Every structure is written in C-alpha cells, then in structure tokens.
Short mmCIF file of C-alpha atoms in Angstrom, two decimals:
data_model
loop_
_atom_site.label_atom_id
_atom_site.label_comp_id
_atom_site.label_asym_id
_atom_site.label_seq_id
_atom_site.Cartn_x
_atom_site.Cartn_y
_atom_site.Cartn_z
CA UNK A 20 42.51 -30.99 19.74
CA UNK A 21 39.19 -31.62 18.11
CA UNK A 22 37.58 -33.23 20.98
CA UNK A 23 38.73 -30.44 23.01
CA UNK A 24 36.99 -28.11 20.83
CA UNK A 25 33.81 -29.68 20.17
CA UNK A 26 32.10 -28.99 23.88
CA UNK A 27 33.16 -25.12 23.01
CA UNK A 28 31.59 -25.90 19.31
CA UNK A 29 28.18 -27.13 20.88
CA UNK A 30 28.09 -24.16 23.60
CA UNK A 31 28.23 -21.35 20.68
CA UNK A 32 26.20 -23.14 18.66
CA UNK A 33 23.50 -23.50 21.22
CA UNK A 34 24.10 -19.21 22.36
CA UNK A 35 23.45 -18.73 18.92
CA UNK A 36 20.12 -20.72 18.38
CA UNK A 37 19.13 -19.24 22.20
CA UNK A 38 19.71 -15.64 20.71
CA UNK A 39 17.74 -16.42 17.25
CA UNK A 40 14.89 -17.22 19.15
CA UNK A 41 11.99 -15.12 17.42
CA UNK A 42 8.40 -14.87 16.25
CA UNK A 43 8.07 -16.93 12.82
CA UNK A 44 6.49 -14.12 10.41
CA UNK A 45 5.31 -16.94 8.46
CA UNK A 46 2.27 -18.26 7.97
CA UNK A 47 -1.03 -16.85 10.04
CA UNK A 48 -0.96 -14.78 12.63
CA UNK A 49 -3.31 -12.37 15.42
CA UNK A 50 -3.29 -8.43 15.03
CA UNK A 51 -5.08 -6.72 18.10
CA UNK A 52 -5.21 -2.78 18.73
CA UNK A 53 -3.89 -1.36 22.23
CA UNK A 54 -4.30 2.25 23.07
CA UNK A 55 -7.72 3.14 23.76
CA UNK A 56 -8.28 2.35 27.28
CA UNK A 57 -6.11 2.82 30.49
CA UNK A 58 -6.83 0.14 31.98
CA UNK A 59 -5.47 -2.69 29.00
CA UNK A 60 -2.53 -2.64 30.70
CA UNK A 61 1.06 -1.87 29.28
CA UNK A 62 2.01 -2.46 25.50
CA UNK A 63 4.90 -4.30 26.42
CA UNK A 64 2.70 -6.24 28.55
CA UNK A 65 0.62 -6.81 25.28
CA UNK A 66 3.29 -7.78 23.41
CA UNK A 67 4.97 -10.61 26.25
CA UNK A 68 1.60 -12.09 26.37
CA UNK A 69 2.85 -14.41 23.41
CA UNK A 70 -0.51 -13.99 21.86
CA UNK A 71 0.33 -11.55 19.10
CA UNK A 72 2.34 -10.50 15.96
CA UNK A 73 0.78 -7.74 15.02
CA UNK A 74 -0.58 -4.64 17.28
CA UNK A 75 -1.63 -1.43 16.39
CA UNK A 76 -1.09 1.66 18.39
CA UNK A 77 -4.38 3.00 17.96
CA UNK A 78 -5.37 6.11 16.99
CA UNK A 79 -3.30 9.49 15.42
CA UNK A 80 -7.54 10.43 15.30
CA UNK A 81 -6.79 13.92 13.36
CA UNK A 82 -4.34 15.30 10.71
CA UNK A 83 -4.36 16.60 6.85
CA UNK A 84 -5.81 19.60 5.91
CA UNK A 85 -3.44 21.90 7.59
CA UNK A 86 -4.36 20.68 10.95
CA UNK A 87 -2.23 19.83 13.75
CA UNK A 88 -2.09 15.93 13.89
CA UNK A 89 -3.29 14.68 17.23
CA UNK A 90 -1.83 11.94 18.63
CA UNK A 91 -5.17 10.08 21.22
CA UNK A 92 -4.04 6.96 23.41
CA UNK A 93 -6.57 7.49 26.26
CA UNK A 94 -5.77 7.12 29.66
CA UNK A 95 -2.22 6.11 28.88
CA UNK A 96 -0.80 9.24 27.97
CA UNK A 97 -2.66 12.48 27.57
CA UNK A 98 -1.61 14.27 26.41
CA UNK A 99 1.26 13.22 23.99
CA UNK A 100 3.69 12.70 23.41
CA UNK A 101 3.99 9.65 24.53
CA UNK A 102 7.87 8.89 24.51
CA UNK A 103 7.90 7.03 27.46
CA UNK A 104 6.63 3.63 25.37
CA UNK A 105 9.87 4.01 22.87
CA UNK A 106 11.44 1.26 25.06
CA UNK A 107 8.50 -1.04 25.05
CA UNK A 108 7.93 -0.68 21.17
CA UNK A 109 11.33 -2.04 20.42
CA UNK A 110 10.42 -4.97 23.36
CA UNK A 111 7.87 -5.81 21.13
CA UNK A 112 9.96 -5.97 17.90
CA UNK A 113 12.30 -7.96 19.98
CA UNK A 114 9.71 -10.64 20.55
CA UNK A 115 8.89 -11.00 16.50
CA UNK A 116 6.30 -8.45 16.57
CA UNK A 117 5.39 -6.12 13.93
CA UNK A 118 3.94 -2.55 15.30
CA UNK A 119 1.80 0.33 13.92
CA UNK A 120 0.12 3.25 14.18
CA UNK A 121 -3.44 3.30 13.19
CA UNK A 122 -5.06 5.99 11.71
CA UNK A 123 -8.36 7.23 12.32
CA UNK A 124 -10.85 4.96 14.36
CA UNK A 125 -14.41 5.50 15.04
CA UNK A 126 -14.04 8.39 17.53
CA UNK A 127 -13.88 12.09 17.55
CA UNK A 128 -11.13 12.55 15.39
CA UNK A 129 -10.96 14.41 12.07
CA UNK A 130 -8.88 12.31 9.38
CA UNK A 131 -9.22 14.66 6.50
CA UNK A 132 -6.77 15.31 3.35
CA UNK A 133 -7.40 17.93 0.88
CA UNK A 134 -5.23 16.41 -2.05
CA UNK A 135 -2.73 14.24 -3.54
CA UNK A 136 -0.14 17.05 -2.38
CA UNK A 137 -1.69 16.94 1.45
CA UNK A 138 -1.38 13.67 1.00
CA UNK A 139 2.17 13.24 0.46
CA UNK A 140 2.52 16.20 3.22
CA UNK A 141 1.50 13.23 5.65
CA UNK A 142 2.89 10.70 4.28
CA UNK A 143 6.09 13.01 5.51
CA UNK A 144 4.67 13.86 8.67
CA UNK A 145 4.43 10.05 9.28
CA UNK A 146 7.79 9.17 8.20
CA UNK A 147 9.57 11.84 10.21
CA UNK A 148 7.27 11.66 13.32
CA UNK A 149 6.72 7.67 13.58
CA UNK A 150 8.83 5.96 11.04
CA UNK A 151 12.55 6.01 10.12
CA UNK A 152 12.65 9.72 9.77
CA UNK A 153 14.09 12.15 11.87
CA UNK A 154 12.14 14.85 13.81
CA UNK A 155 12.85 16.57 16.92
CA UNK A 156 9.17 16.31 18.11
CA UNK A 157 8.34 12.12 17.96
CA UNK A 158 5.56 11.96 20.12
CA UNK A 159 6.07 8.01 20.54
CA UNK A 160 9.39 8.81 20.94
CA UNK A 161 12.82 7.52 18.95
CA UNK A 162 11.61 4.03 18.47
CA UNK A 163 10.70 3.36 14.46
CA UNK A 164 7.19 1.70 14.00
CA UNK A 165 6.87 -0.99 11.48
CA UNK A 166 4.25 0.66 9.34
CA UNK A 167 0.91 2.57 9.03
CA UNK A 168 -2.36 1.21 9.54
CA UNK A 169 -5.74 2.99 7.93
CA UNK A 170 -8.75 2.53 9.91
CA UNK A 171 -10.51 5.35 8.48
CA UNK A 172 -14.43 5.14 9.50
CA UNK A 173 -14.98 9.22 9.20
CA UNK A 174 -14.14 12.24 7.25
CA UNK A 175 -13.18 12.54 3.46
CA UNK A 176 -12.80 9.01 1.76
CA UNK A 177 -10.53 10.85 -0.95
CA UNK A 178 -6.93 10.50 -1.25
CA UNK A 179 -6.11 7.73 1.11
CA UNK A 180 -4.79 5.80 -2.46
CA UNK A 181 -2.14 8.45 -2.23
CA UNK A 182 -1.33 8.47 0.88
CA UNK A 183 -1.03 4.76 0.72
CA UNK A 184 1.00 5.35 -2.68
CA UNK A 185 3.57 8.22 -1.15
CA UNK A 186 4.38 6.03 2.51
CA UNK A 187 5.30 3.21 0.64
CA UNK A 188 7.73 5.03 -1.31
CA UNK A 189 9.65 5.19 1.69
CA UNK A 190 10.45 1.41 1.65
CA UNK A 191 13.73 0.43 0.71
CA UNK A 192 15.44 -2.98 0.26
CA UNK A 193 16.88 -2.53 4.41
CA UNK A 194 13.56 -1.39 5.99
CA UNK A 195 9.85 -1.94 4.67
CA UNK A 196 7.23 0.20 5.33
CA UNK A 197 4.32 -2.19 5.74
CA UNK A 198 0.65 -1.07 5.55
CA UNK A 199 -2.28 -2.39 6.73
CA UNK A 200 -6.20 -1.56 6.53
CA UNK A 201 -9.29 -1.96 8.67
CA UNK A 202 -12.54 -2.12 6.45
CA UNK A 203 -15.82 -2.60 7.14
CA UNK A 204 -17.23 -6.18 6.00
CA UNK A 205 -19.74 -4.28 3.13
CA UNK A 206 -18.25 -4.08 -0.17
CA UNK A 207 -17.05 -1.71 -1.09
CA UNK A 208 -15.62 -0.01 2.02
CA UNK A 209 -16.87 3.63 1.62
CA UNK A 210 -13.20 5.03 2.68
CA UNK A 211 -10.89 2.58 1.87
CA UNK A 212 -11.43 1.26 -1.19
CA UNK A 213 -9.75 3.06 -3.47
CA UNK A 214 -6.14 2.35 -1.43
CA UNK A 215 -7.16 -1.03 -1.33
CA UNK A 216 -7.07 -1.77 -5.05
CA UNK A 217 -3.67 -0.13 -5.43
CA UNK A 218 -2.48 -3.68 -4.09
CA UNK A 219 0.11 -1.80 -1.43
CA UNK A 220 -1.48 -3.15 2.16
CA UNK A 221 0.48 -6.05 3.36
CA UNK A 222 -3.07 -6.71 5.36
CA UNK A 223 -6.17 -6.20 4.99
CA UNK A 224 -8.00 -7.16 8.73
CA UNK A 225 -11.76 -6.48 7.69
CA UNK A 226 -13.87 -5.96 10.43
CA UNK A 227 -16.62 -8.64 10.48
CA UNK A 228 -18.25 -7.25 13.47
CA UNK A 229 -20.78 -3.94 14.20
CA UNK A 230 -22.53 -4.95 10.49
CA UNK A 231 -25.10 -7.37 10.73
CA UNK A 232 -25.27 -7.91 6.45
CA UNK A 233 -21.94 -9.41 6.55
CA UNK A 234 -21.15 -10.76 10.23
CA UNK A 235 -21.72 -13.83 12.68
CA UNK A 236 -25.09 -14.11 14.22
CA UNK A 237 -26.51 -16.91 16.36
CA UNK A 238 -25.76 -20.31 14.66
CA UNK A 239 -25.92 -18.89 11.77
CA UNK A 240 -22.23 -18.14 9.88
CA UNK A 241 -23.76 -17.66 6.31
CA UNK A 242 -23.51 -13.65 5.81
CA UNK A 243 -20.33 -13.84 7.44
CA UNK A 244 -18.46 -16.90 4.65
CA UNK A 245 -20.47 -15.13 1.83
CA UNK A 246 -18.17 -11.58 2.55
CA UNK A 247 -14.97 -13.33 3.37
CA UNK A 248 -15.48 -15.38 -0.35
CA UNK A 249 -15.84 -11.97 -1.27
CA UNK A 250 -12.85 -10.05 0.29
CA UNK A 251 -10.49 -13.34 -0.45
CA UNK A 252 -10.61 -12.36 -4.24
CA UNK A 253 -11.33 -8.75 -4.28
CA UNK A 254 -8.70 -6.78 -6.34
CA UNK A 255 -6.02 -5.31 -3.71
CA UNK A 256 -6.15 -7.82 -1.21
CA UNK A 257 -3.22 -9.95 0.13
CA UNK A 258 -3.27 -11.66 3.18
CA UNK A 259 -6.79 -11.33 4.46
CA UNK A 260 -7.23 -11.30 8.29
CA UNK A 261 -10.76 -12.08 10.13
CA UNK A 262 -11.27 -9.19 11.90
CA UNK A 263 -13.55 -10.11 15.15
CA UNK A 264 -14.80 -8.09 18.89
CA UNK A 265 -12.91 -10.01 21.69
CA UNK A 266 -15.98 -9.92 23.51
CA UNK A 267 -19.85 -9.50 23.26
CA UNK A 268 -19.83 -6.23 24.92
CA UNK A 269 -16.91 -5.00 22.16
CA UNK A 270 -19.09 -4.65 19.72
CA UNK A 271 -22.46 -3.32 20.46
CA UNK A 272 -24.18 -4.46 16.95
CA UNK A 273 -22.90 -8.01 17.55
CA UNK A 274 -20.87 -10.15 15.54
CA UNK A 275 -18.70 -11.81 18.45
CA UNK A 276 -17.95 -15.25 17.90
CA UNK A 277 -17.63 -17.95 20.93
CA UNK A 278 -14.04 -19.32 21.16
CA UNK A 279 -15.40 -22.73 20.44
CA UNK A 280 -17.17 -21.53 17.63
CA UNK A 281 -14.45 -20.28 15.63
CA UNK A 282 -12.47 -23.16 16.27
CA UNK A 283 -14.75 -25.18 14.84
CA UNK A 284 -16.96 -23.68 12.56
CA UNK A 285 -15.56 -20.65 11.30
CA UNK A 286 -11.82 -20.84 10.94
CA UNK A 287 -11.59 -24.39 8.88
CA UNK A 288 -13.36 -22.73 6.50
CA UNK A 289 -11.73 -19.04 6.08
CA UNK A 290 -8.07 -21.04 6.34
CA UNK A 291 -8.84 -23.10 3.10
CA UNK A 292 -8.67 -19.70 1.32
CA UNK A 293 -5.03 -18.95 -0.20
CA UNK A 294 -4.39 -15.48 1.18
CA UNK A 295 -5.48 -16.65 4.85
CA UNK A 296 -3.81 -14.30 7.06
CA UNK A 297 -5.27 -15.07 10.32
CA UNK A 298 -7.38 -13.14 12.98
CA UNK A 299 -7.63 -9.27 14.23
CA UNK A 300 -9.24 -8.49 17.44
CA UNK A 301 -11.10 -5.62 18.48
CA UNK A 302 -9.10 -5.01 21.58
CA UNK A 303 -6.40 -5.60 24.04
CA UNK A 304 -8.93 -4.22 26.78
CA UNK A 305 -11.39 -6.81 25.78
CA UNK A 306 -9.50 -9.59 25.25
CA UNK A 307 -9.88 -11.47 28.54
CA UNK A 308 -8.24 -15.08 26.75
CA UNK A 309 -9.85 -15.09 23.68
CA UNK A 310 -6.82 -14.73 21.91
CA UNK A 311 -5.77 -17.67 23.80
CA UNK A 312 -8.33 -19.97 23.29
CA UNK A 313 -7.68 -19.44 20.00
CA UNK A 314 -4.25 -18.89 19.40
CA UNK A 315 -3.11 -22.88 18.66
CA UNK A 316 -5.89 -22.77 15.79
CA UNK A 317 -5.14 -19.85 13.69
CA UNK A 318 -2.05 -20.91 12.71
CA UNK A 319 -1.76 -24.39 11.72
CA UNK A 320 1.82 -24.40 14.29
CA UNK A 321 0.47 -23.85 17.55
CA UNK A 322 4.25 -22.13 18.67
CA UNK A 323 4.30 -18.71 18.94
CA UNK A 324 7.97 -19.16 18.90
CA UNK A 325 10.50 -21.08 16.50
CA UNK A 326 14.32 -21.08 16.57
CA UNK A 327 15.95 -20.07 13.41
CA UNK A 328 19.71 -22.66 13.41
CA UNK A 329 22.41 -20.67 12.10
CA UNK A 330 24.52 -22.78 9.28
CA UNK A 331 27.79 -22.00 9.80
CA UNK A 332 31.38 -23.99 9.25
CA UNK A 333 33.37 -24.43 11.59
CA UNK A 334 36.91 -26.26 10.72
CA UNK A 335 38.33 -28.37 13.32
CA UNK A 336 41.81 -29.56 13.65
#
C-alpha cells in the first residue's frame, strides 16, 4: 500500500512546488516605469521579461484641488480608461511582481492638493479608482494595484505627508498598501520630503540621474557615493533603490552608467549599505538589455525565480 502511494505522493508534491513557483520578494530587486511611450511594448510583455519586480504605471499627471484626475499613458491608451490592461496587471502579480501607479512625473500634469482634507479626498479617489476599492469608473480597470508611487517633480510640495499618511491607512493585515517615492538625488527633495520622513514608503528609488551635484559622470563616481551615504541614513528611508536612465539618451543631463560600470564600480559599493534595495530604471522604452546585463548583480541570487516547498504530512499506510 505504501509503495503504491508514494509515486502519487511525489507527483502532488512536485504540482505543488510547480504551482509555488514565484518571484522571491526578498532581498534586492529592479523597479522600471512603463507607460509613457507606445512603442515600449505591452506591460505584460514588461513584466514576462523576467527582469523586474517592481513597475510603475506611470503617470495619473493631474488631480487634487477639485480637478478631474487625469489618467496619461501615451500612445497606449488615450484616452483612458485604460481597462483593457486589467488582465495583464494581474499577469504581472502572477509572476511575483509588485505594480503601481505613479503619480506626477515631469510632464504637463498638475499634481496639486489644497489640504490635509484634499488630501485624504485622494487618498479615496485612489483607493476606489486603483486600489481595493470599489468604483464603477476604474480607468485601469477591476484589477487592484499594489500601491501608490509619488514622483512628484511639479506643483505644490504641501501635503503629500498626508496623502502618504491617509493611503496607508487603508492597509490591513490581508492586503498592504505599499508606497514608494521618486526623489531627486539633492537633499532635501523640494516635494517629497516631508512624506519621506513620516517613515511610510516601502521604497525610496532616488533618481541619481538629470542632476549633475549628485550623479555619475565620466570615471568619476564621487558625487554620486557621497548622496547615496547620504540617502542610506536619512530619516524616512527604508530600502533605498539606485535610481538610474537605461540609456544615455534617457536622461538628457547625464548620469547614465555603462553596464560594466555598475557592475563593477558602483553597485559593490551601494550593496554594502544595510537598506540596499536594488536598482530603478528610467524606462521600459529605454531599456534595450540594460536591465539584463545587470540583473545577476543586483541581487546577490542571480534567479529571478525560486520555488517555495510546501511542508506538508502526509500519513502512509
């Protein structure tokens, strides 16, 4: 009887390893933004590249204030909603990978809020709308993001600490509301820093790039170690990401770092800091194999993948 069982045994046993198959969320990892150019390809296509953990669905460029929030992804959908990439968002959660919306970016947009109250009236907006809310208008869809990112680079820099404050109230012990920011290397970040310091971002992916006092240039990685020494102990921060262009052309004001480069100069220094989190790159559109090159060096396991073995006891008679 028992060594007629024990073929059945190994075949569940090896369905159920198959079917834990997943990202490993521990450890360091690479965020990248997707949404700002048509021709980046698909966002599930971003996601099966087994490159990333993290991407941001970039950008809801205007709300607060009393204005219509508007939803900008580009060429992929214009204009929103945008419900048709429900379906790949939970592909990529599938796969392991955490997904947000950003707010803000560098563009048009208009990212204002008028108060502690207007702030709270987004953090509702953002709950119903992209998060585990209910609304009959989700312009992404009924797919529930993993969290918020602020990349706030215009507008008011007041309130974002509540805002920050009001969406993480949402978390409960079943379903975390994580939240990320996007600084600018100088300290302090003009619109961020406030929400920073209240210690609620899960990551903090500073972009070293488009500032020349505090990014890579030419053989010389000095400005760039003397900010991240800075950002690894500044009051708020948790896991700190290097936030880098994915090409020269990405970042008009420079700051790109060669593949080789980083692997050799750059990241065995940032990864002897504590709250290492790993890299961000600036974007899916130009990222023609960086994130490859680099991939089996930001984390010290080069697998994007790890099976999870389900303990279980199984009597046999």
């Amino acid at each position: 009887m028992a060594a007629s069982l024990r073929p059945l045994l190994l075949a569940i046993i090896s369905l159920l390893m198959i079917s834990s198959l997943t990202r490993s969320s521990e450890g360091a990892g690479i965020a990248v933004y997707w949404g700002q150019n048509g021709y980046e390809g698909s966002l599930e296509g971003a996601c099966r590249s087994g490159c990333y953990d993290y991407v941001n669905i970039a950008f809801l460029i205007s709300f607060g204030s009393g204005q219509t929030p508007e939803l900008n992804l580009a060429g992929h959908c214009i204009p929103s909603p945008c419900t048709f990439l429900s379906p790949e968002i939970e592909v990529c959660q599938s796969l392991g990978i955490k997904v947000f919306l950003s707010l803000g970016g560098g563009g048009s947009g208009r990212p204002v809020l008028s108060s502690p109250d207007d702030a709270r009236e987004v953090a509702d907006y953002l709950w119903n709308n992209y998060l585990g809310g209910q609304s009959s208008s989700r312009p992404l869809g009924y797919a529930v993001l993993d969290g918020i990112d602020f990349d706030i680079e215009h507008g008011s820099n007041l309130y974002w600490d509540d805002l920050a404050r009001a969406l993480s109230g949402y978390s409960t012990p079943e379903r975390k509301v994580y939240l990320s920011a996007a600084p600018q290397c100088p300290i302090p970040d003009y619109y961020l820093d406030a929400a920073i310091k209240t210690g609620l971002f899960d990551y903090v992916w500073v972009q070293f790039y488009n500032n020349p006092p505090c990014q890579y240039t030419s053989g010389d990685p000095s400005k760039l170690f003397a900010s991240w020494d800075q950002w690894a102990s500044y009051t708020g921060v948790n896991k700190l990401f290097l936030g880098l262009p994915a090409a020269s052309q990405a970042a008009p004001s420079g700051g790109y770092i060669p593949p080789e480069v980083l692997i050799n100069q750059i990241l065995p220094v940032v990864q002897s800091y504590p709250n290492y989190g790993g890299v961000m790159l600036w974007s899916r559109y130009w990222d023609q194999n960086y994130c490859q090159a680099i991939r089996p060096y930001v984390n010290g396991d080069p697998l994007t993948y790890t099976t999870k073995s389900v303990k279980k006891s199984h009597a046999v008679a």
